[in-house]
Every structure is written in structure tokens, then in C-alpha cells.
Short mmCIF file of C-alpha atoms and ligand atoms in Angstrom, two decimals:
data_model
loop_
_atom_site.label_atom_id
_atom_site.label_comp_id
_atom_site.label_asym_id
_atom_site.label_seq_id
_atom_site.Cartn_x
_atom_site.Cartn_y
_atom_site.Cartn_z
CA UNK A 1 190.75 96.44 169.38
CA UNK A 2 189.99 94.45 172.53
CA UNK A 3 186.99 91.71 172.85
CA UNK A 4 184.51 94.13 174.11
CA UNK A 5 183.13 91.59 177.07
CA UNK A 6 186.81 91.24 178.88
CA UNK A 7 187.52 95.59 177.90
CA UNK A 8 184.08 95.81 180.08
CA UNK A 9 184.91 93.71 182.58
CA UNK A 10 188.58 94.86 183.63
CA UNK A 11 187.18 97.88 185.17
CA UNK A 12 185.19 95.35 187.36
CA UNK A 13 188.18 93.69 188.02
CA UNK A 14 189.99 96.57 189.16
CA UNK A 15 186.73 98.26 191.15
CA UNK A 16 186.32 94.32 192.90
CA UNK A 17 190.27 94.37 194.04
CA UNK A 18 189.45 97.94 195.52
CA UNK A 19 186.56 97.05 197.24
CA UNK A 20 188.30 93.59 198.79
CA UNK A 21 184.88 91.40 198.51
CA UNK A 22 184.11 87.56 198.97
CA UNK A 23 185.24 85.93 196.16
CA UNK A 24 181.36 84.99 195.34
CA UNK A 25 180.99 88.03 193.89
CA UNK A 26 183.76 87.43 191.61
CA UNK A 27 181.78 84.17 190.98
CA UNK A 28 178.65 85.77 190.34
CA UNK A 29 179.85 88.65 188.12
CA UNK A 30 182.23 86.88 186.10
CA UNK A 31 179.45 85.72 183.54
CA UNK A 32 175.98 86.07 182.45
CA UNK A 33 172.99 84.04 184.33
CA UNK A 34 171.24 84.05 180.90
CA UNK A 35 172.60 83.78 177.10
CA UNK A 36 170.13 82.82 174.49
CA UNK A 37 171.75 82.53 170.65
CA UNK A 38 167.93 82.20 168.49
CA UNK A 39 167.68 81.92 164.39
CA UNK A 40 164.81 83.87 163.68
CA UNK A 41 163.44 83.17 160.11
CA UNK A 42 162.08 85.70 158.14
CA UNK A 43 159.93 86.00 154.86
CA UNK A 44 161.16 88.30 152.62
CA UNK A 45 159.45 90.68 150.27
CA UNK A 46 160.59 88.34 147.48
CA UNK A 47 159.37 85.10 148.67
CA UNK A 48 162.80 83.85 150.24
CA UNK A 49 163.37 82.89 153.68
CA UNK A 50 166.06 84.70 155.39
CA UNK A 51 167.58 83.51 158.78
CA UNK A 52 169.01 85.90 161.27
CA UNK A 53 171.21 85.39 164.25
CA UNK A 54 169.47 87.08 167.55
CA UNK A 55 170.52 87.22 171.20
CA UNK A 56 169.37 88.09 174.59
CA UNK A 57 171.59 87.86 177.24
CA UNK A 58 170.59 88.68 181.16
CA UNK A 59 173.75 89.47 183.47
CA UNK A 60 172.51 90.48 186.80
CA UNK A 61 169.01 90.02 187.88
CA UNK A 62 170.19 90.54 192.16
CA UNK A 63 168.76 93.93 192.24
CA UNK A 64 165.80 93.76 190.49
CA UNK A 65 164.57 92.40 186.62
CA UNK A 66 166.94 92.91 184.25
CA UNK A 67 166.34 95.38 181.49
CA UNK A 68 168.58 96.53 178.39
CA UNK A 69 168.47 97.79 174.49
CA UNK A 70 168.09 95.78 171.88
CA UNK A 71 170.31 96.39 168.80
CA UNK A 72 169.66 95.86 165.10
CA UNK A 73 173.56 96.06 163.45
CA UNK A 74 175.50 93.61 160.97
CA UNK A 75 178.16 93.76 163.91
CA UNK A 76 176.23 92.62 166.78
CA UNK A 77 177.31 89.08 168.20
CA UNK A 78 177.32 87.08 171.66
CA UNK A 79 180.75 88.70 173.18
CA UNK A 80 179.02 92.38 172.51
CA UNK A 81 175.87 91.63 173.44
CA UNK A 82 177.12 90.35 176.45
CA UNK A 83 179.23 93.23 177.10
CA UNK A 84 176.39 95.86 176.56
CA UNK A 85 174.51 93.83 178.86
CA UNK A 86 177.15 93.94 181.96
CA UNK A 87 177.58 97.74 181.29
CA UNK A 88 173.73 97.77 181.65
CA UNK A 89 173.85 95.84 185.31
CA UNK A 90 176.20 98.64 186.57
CA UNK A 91 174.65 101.38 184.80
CA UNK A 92 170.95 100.68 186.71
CA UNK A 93 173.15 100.65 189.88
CA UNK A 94 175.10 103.70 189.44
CA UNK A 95 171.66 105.43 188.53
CA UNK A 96 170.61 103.43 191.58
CA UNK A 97 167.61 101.61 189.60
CA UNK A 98 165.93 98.54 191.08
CA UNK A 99 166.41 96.77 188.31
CA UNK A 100 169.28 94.48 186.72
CA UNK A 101 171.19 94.42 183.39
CA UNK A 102 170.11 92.87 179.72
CA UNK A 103 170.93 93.26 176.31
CA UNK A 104 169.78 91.72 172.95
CA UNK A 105 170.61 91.86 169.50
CA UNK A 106 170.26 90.36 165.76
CA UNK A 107 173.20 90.40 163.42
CA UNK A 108 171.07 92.25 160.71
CA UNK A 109 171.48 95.69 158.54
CA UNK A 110 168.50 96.78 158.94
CA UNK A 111 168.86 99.69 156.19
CA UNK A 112 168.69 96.81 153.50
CA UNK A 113 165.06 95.71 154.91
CA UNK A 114 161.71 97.32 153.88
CA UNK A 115 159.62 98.20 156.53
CA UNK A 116 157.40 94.86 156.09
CA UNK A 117 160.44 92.98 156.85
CA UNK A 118 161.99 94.56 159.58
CA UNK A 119 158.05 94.29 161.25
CA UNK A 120 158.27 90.54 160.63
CA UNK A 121 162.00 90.03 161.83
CA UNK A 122 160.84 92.20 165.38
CA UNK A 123 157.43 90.28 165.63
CA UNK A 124 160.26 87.44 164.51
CA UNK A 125 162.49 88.21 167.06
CA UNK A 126 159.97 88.54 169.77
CA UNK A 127 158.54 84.87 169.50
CA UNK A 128 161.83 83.81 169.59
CA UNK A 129 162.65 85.13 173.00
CA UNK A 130 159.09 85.64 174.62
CA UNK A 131 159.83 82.72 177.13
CA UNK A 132 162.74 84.92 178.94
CA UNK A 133 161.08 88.46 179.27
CA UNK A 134 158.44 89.78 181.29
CA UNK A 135 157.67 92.62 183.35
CA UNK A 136 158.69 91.48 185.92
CA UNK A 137 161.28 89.46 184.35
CA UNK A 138 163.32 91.01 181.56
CA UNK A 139 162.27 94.31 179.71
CA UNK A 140 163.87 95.54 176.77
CA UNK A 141 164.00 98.85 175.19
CA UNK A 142 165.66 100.49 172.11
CA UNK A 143 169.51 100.40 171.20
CA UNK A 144 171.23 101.40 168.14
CA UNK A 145 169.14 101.04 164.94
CA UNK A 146 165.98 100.35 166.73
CA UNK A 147 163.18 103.14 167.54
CA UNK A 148 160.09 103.16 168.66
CA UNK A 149 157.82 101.89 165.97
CA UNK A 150 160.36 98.89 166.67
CA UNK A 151 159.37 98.92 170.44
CA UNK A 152 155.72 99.13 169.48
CA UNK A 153 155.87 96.29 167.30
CA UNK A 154 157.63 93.87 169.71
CA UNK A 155 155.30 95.42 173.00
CA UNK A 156 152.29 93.98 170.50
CA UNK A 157 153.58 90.61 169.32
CA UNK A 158 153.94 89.69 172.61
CA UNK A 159 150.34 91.13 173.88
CA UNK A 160 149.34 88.42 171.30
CA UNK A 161 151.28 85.76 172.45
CA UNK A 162 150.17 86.59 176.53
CA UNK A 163 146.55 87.42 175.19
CA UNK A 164 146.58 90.47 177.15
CA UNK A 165 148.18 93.65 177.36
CA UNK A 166 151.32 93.77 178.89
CA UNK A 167 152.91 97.44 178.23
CA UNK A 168 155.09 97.06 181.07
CA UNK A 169 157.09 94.76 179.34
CA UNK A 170 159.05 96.55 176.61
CA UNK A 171 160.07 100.21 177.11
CA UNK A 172 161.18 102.88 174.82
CA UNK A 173 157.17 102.70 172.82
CA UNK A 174 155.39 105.38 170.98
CA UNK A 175 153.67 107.58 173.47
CA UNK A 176 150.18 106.71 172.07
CA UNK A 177 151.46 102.71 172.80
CA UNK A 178 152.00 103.46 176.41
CA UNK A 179 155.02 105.01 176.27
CA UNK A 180 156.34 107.91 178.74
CA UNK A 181 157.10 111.56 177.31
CA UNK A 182 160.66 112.21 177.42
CA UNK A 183 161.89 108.76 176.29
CA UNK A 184 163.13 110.04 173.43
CA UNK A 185 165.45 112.59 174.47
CA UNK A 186 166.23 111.17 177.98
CA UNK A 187 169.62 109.62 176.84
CA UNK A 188 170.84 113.11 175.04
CA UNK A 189 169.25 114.90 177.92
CA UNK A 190 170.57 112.97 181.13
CA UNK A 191 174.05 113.43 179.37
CA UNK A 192 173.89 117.24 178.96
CA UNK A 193 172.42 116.82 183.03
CA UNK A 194 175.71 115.50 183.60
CA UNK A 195 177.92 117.94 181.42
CA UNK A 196 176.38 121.06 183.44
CA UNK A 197 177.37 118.95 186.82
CA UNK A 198 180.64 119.19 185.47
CA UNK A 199 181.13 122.52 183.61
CA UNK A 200 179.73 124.42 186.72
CA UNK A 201 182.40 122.26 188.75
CA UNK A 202 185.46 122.89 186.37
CA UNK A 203 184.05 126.36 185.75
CA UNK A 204 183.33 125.89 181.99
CA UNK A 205 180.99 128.70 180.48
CA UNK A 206 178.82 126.97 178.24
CA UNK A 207 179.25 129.99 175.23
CA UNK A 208 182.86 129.13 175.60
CA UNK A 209 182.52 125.66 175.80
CA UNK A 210 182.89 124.06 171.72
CA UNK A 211 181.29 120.07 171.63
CA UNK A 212 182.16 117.97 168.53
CA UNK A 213 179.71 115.30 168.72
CA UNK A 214 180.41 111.81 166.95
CA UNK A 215 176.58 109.67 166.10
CA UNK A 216 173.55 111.65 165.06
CA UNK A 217 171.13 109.17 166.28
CA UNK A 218 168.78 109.42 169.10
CA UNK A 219 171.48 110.19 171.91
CA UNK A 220 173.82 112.96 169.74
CA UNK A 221 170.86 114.13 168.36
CA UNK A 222 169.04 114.88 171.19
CA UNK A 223 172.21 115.49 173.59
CA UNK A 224 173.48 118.33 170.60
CA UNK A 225 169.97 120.23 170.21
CA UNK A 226 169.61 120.46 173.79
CA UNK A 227 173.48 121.16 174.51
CA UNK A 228 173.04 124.19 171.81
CA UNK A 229 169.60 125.32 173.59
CA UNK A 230 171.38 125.28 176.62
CA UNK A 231 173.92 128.01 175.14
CA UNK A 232 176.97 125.59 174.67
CA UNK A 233 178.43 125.49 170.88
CA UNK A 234 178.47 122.71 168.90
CA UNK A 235 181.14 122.51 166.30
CA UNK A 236 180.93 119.42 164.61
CA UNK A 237 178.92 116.58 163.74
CA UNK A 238 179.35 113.17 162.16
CA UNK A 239 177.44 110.20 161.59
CA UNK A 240 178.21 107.07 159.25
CA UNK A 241 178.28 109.04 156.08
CA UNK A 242 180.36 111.41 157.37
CA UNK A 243 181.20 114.86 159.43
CA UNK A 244 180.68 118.60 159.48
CA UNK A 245 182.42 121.80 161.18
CA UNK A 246 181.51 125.16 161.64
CA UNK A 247 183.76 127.62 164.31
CA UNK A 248 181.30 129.51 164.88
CA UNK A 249 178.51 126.81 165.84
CA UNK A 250 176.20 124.60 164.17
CA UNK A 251 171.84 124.59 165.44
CA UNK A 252 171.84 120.85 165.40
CA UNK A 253 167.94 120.81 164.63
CA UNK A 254 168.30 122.69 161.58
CA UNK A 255 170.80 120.21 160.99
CA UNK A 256 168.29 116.93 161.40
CA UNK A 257 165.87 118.29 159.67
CA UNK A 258 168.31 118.56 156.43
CA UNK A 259 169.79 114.82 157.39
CA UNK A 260 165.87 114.01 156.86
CA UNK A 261 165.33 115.59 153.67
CA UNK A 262 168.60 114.41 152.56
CA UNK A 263 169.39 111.06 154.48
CA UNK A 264 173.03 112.27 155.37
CA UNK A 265 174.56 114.81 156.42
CA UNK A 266 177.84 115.68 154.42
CA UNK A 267 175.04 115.93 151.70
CA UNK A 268 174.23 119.52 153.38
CA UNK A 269 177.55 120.82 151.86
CA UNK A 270 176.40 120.38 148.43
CA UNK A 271 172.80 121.84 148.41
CA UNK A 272 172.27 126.06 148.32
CA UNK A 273 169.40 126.29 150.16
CA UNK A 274 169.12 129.83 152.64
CA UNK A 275 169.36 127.49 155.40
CA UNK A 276 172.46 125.79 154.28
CA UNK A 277 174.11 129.43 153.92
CA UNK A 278 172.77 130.05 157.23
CA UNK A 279 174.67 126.95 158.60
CA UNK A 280 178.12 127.65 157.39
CA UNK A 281 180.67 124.19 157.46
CA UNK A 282 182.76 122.57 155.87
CA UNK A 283 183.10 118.94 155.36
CA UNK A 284 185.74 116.33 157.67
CA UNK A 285 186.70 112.83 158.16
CA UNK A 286 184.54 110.82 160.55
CA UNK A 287 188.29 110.35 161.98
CA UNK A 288 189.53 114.41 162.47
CA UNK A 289 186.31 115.32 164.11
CA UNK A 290 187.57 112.68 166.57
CA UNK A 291 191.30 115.12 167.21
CA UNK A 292 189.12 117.93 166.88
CA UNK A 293 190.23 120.98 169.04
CA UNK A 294 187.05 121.64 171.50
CA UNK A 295 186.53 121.60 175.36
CA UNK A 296 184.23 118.51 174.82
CA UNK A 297 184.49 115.51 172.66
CA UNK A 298 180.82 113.99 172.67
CA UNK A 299 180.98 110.20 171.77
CA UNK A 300 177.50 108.97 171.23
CA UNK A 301 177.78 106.16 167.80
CA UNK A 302 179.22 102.75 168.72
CA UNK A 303 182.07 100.97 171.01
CA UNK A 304 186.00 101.57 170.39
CA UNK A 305 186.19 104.61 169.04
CA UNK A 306 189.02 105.86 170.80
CA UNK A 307 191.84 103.40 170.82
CA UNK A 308 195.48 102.98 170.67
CA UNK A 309 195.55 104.01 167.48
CA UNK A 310 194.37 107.46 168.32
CA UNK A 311 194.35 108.26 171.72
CA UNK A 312 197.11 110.28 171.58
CA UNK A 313 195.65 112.90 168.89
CA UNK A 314 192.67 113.44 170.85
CA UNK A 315 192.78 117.28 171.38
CA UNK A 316 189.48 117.83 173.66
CA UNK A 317 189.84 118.91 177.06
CA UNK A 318 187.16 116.17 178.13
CA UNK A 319 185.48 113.45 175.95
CA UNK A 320 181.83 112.30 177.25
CA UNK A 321 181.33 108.85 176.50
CA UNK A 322 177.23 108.89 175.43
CA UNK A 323 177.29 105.64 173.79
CA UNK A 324 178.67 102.53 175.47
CA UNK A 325 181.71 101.92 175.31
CA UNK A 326 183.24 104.57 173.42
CA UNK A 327 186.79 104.34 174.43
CA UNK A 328 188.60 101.22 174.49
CA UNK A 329 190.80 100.04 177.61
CA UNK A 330 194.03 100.99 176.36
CA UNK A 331 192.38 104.40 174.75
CA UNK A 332 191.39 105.28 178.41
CA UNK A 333 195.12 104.39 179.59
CA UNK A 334 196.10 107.07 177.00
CA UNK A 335 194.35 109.71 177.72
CA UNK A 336 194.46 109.24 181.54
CA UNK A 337 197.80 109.46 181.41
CA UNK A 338 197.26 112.48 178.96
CA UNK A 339 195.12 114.07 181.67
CA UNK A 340 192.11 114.12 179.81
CA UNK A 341 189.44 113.37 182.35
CA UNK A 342 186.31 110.59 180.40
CA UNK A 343 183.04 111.19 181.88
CA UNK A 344 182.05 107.60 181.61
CA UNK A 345 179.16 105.88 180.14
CA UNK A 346 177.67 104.12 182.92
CA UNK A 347 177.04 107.29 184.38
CA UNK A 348 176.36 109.93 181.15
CA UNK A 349 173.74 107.74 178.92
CA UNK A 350 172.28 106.31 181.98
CA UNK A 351 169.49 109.20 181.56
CA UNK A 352 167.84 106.63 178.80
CA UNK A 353 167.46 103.25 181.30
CA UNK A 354 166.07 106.03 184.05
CA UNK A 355 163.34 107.25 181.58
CA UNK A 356 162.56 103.56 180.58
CA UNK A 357 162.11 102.78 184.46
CA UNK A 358 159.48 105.90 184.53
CA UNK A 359 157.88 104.42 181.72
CA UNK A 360 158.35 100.59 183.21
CA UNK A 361 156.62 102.54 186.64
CA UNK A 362 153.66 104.08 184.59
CA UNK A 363 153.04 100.76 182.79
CA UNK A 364 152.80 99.04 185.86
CA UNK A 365 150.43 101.91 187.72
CA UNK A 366 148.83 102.71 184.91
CA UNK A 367 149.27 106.38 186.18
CA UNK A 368 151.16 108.77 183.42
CA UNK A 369 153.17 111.87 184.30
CA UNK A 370 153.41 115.35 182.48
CA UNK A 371 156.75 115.59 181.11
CA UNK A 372 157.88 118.60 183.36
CA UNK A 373 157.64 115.39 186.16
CA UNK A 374 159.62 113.01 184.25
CA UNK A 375 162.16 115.54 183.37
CA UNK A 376 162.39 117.28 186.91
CA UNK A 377 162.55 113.23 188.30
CA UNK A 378 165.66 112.44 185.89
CA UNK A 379 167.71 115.32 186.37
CA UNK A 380 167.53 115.02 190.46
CA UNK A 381 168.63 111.48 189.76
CA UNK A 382 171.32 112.44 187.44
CA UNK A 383 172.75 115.28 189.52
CA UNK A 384 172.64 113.18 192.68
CA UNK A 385 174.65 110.20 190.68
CA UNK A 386 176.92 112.63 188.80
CA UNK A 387 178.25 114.43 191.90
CA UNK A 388 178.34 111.17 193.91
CA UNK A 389 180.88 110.13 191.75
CA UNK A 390 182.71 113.50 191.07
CA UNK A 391 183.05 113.58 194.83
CA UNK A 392 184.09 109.97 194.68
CA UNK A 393 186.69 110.83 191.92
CA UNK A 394 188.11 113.69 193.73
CA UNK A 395 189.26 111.23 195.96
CA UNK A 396 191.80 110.02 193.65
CA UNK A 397 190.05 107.07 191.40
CA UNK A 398 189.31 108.15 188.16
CA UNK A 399 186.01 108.99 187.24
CA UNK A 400 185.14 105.75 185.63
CA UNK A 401 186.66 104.20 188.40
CA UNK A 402 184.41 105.98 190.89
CA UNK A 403 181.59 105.34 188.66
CA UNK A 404 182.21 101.71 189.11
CA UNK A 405 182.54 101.78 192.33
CA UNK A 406 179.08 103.48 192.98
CA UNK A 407 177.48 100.89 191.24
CA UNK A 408 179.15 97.63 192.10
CA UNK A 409 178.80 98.80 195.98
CA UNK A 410 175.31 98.65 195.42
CA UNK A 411 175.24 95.37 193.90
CA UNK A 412 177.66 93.79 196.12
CA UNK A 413 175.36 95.17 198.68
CA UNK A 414 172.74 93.19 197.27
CA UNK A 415 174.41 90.22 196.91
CA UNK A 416 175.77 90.28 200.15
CA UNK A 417 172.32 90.27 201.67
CA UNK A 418 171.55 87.08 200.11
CA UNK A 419 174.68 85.84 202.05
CA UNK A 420 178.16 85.34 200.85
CA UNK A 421 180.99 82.38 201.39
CA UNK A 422 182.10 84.52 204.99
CA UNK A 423 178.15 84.45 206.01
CA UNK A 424 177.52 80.30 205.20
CA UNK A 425 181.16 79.65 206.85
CA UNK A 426 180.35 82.06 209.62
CA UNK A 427 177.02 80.57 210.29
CA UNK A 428 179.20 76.94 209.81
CA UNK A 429 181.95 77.68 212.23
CA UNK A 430 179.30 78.36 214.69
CA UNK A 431 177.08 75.31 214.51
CA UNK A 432 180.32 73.36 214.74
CA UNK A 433 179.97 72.01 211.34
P1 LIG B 1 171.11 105.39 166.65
O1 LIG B 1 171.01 104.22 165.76
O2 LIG B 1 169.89 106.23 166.82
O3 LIG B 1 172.30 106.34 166.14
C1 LIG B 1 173.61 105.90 165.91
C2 LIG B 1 174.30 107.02 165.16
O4 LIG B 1 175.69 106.75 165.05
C3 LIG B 1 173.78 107.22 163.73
O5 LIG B 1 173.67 108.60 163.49
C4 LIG B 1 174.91 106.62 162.89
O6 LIG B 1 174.95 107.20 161.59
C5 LIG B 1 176.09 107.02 163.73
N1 LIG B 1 177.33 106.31 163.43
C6 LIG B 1 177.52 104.99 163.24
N2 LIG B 1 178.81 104.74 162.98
C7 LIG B 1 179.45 105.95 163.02
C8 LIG B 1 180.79 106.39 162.82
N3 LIG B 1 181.76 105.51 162.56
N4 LIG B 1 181.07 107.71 162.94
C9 LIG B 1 180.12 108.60 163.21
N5 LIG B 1 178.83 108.25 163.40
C10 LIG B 1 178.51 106.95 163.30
O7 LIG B 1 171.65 104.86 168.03
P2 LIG B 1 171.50 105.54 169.47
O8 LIG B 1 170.31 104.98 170.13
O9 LIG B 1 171.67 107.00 169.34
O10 LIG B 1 172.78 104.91 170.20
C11 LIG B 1 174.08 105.46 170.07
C12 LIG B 1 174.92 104.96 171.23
O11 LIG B 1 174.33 105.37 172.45
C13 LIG B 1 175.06 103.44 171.32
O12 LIG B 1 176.31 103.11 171.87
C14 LIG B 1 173.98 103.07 172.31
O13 LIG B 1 174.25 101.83 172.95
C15 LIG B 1 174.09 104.24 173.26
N6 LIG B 1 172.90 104.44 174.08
C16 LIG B 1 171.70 104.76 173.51
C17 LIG B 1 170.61 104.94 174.35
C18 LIG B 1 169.26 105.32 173.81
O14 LIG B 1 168.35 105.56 174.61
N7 LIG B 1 169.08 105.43 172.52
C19 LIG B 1 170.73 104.78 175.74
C20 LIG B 1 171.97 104.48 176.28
C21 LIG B 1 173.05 104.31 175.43
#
């Protein structure tokens, strides 16, 4: 496995060479502005105080505030928060946001926390970073393990600390809390946006078109019930506890609502209800539904996935990276030189930092759309981006290379207009100094 920060930032590295700029944009991009470690101390339910490790890290402010997900995992640490937060930069640039890249984190499980804990350890968290983020500062929004209620929570300690209300400033809240309709299923949506972009380019009827998608969170979730009502078949789906097949399709809602009765899905093989019957599958390995043979390998749980190890027994036609990072450096060397095209992340989840602008927008105008707006807005932006960079990739870069290069255009555009080292020694040579 590679350190997730440098796997990020080699594609930058590559995309920068291509582009032949100043090197202060190396300068510039080669680290964070901002990275805040905090130790956030919590009561527990059993009268002990527990200390967690948080972060917030800002990369790239140039273009606008910065804005990112915050992520409650036992993993999370400095090098990936950092990494999640540079993918973030170029992700509001390839969606062609006005806003810059964040990311936060605490090193927590949050599934061993009641609910009165993980309340105090967001209000917790919050305090602990209030003095970076803002509206028109920093605004963070949900990540993996975080919701919502989460959102709401955090949007509300820091009202209190501000003594006034300052929606704007966290993204990703319940809809009565000022959030925007559509949050929720913008990330699963603005990546099926993107898969249509590219099926009706590569000529890919959706009824023919099998998806095996890996994370049943809020992005596979949404991304597989709206990929099914949108005719294509999903065949499998995992999440931590495990995976399921079924040839002949799987209704992913039917499916959720199950995982909520049950808490997991391999759990579904094992009951008799009519509406298990109705949802024939059998149980897999988290790891085969990865070499599954389908046109489309969904990847939408957590970073490295796809690796060495098993880039070569990938069997999908095209994998879909929905969460960030999905495939590793050398996984992506594999399977380009396999020929297996990877619609890349910066581009495919970047439907869920374009809804949390919309919401960021409303906030701030205090004017909120119908949801037939937000959704009409997001998928102009995401067919605009996505065939940008198709077009770009037909060229001969790879898609994630054309991605890239989409994005850091833009901010190299905006960092040129502060003026570079050529500008200042332009501007020098002139005054004869
Ligand atoms: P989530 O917490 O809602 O869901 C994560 C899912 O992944 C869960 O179903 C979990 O069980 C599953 N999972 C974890 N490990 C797994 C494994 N080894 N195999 C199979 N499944 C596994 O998180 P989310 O918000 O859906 O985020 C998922 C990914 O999408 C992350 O990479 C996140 O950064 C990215 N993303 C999310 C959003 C968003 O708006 N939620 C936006 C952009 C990117």
C-alpha cells in the first residue's frame, strides 16, 4: 500500500510536468497551508474521560474557501487527512467550484459510542477547531461515518460559540437545519450523471450493463438505487460485513431497508422472509465481488482497494472510483496497462461537494430551491465536467490524467493571477532591478 498523501500527489506531479508551469506552483501545491492535530476530550457514558486525536487540514484556499468531509474512522490520521483534502482542492476545480480543498478527521470508531457520546465528541470536535472555519473561511461537510445529525450537531455548537446563526458554515445538515434537498443522494447521483456520460459514449445499454458495487453507505447506496431506477443491473453488493450476488439483479432499496432491520447485509441470506425470496443471492467475499465479472465495478467504501495485489484479477470492463481514492497508484498502472479505463474520483463523487456548494449558496441567500432545481443544476455541471474530460482523454491522457488536468488548469490559472516567479522577475528585469 502506498502513503496515501504522496499516491495523491503523483498524479499532480505528472499533470504539473505536462502543463510546464512556474515552479511556484510546485511550491504552493506541494503541501497544505493549514494542518491542525487537536485532542478532543470526551466524557463518557461511564464517567471516564476519553481523548481523541482530530484533524483539519486546509490545502488550497486560491480559488475560493476551502471546504471538505469530515471523517469519523479508527484509521483516519494526518497523511490521509491530508490526502483527502488535496483530492478535495482538485475535485472543486474539476467541478469548477469557487471554492478550495479541506478535510478533517478524528481517529475514533464511532460504532463503539452511544449516541450521547458521539454528540459530545462532534460538539467536542467543533470547539476544538472553531478558530479555522467559517463561511467564508473553511466549511465542512460529511465523510465516511458521519451523517447529518452529525452535521447538525457541529452547524449548532458553533452557532453557540458565534452567538448567532451561521448555517452557511457546515454543509451536508438535516433539511429542517438548513440543509438543501438532494444532499443526500448528490454523491450516488452525480456518479450515475457521469456513468450515463459514458455508457451513451461507449454505447453501453444500461439493461445490459451489470454494476457490482463495493460500500453501502451514503454514496453506493444512493449511486445503486438510482443506477437500478435508471434500468442498469446491479449484481452485487458489499459493505464491511460482507457481500451479496444475484445474476439476475438485486433492487438495492429493498436491500437497505433489510441492512436496517438487520444491521448487515450478508444477514439477508439467512432470514425467509417473501422479500428475501424475492431477492435471490448468494453470499461472497468482500474480496471476489472486487474480480467480479460485470461491465462496471462501482468503488464507493474507502482508499486502496485496488492494488498490486489484485489489479490483475479485476474482471470489469470499467471500475468507477465513487469514493476517494479507490485504486492505488500501482493498481491504476495495472489496469491501464490492462486497458481497463477508471473513471476517476475527482470527477465521479464530485456530485456531493457540488450539492454542498448549493446548500453553502442557499445558506448564504437565505433563498432555498425545489429539488427538481438542485438536481437539474448538478447534472448540467456534471455532464459539462464529465465530457470536458472525456474529450480531454480522447486526446491520449488517461482519464484521470485529463481529470487532473481540468482542474489544476484552473488552479494554476488562479494562482497565476496572483503573479508567479516569471511575473515578479518580468516586472524586475524591467525596472532594472
Ligand atoms: P459511509 O460511512 O456512509 O459508507 C461507507 C460504506 O463502506 C459502509 O457501507 C461500510 O460498511 C462500507 N465499507 C467499509 N469498508 C468496506 C470494505 N472493506 N468492503 C466493503 N464495504 C466496506 O461513507 P460514504 O459517505 O458513503 O463514503 C464512502 C466513500 O465515498 C468515501 O471514500 C468518501 O470519502 C467518498 N465520498 C463520499 C461523499 C459523500 O457525500 N458521502 C462525497 C464524496 C466522496
Amino acid at each position: 500500500m502506498t502513503h496515501p498523501f504522496a499516491n495523491a500527489h503523483s498524479h499532480l506531479t505528472e499533470v504539473l510536468q505536462r502543463l510546464d508551469v512556474p515552479d511556484d506552483i510546485h511550491a504552493r501545491l506541494a503541501q497544505p497551508k493549514l494542518a491542525l492535530e487537536v485532542n478532543i476530550p470526551v466524557r463518557m457514558d461511564d464517567g471516564r474521560l476519553q481523548v481523541f486525536k482530530g484533524y483539519r487540514v486546509q490545502f488550497d484556499d486560491t480559488r475560493g474557501p476551502t471546504n471538505g468531509g469530515i471523517r469519523f474512522h479508527p484509521q483516519v490520521t494526518l497523511e490521509e487527512v491530508t490526502a483527502l483534502s488535496f483530492w478535495m482542492t482538485i475535485k472543486c476545480a474539476v467541478a469548477g467550484l469557487p471554492l478550495g480543498g479541506a478535510n478533517g478527521g478524528v481517529a475514533v470508531d464511532p460504532k463503539t459510542l452511544s449516541r450521547l457520546e458521539l454528540e459530545r465528541l462532534s460538539r467536542g470536535y467543533i470547539r476544538a477547531i472553531a478558530d479555522v472555519i467559517g463561511p467564508m473561511r473553511d466549511i465542512p461537510a460529511p465523510d465516511v461515518y458521519t451523517n447529518a445529525t452529525i452535521m447538525g450537531w457541529m452547524a449548532d455548537e458553533y452557532n453557540q460559540i458565534r452567538r448567532e446563526q451561521v448555517p452557511g458554515v457546515i454543509t451536508g445538515k438535516p433539511v429542517h437545519l438548513g440543509g438543501s434537498l438532494g444532499r443526500d443522494a448528490a454523491t450516488g447521483q452525480g456518479a450515475l450523471y457521469v456513468l450515463q456520460q459514458w455508457a451513451q459514449r461507449k454505447g453501453l445499454a444500461p439493461g445490459r450493463t451489470r454494476i457490482a458495487v463495493q460500500g453501502f453507505g451514503n454514496a453506493g447506496f444512493h449511486f445503486a438505487r438510482l443506477a437500478h431506477e435508471a434500468g442498469f443491473r446491479v449484481v452485487a453488493l458489499s459493505d464491511s460485513g460482507g457481500a451479496i450476488y444475484a445474476e439476475g439483479g438485486l433492487d438495492p432499496a429493498l436491500i437497505m431497508r433489510h441492512k436496517r432491520n438487520r444491521r448487515e447485509l450478508k444477514a439477508m441470506l439467512y432470514c425467509d422472509a417473501s422479500v428475501c425470496e424475492e431477492a435471490e443471492h448468494e453470499e461472497i467475499s468482500n474480496a471476489q465481488l472486487l474480480e467480479l465479472d460485470v461491465e462496471v465495478l462501482a468503488l464507493a467504501a474507502l482508499e486502496d482497494q485496488i492494488t498490486a495485489d489484485n489489479a490483475e484479477r479485476v474482471r470489469a470492463a470499467q471500475v468507477l472510483e465513487i469514493a476517494n481514492g479507490p485504486v492505488d497508484s500501482a493498481g491504476d498502472a495495472v489496469l491501464a496497462q490492462r486497458g481497463i479505463p477508471v473513471l476517476p474520483d475527482v470527477l465521479v463523487n464530485a456530485g456531493g461537494v457540488t450539492v454542498s456548494y448549493f446548500e453553502w449558496v442557499q445558506n448564504r441567500t437565505g433563498l432555498y430551491w425545489e429539488e427538481a432545481e438542485i438536481n437539474a443544476r448538478l447534472k448540467t455541471i456534471m455532464e459539462r465536467e464529465a465530457n470536458g474530460i472525456f474529450g480531454l482523454a480522447d486526446e491520449g491522457m488517461g482519464l484521470r490524467g485529463a481529470a487532473y488536468l481540468q482542474g489544476v488548469e484552473r488552479i494554476v490559472g488562479a494562482i497565476r493571477e496572483r503573479g508567479t516567479c516569471e511575473y515578479f522577475a518580468d516586472t524586475l528585469a524591467a525596472t532594472g532591478r
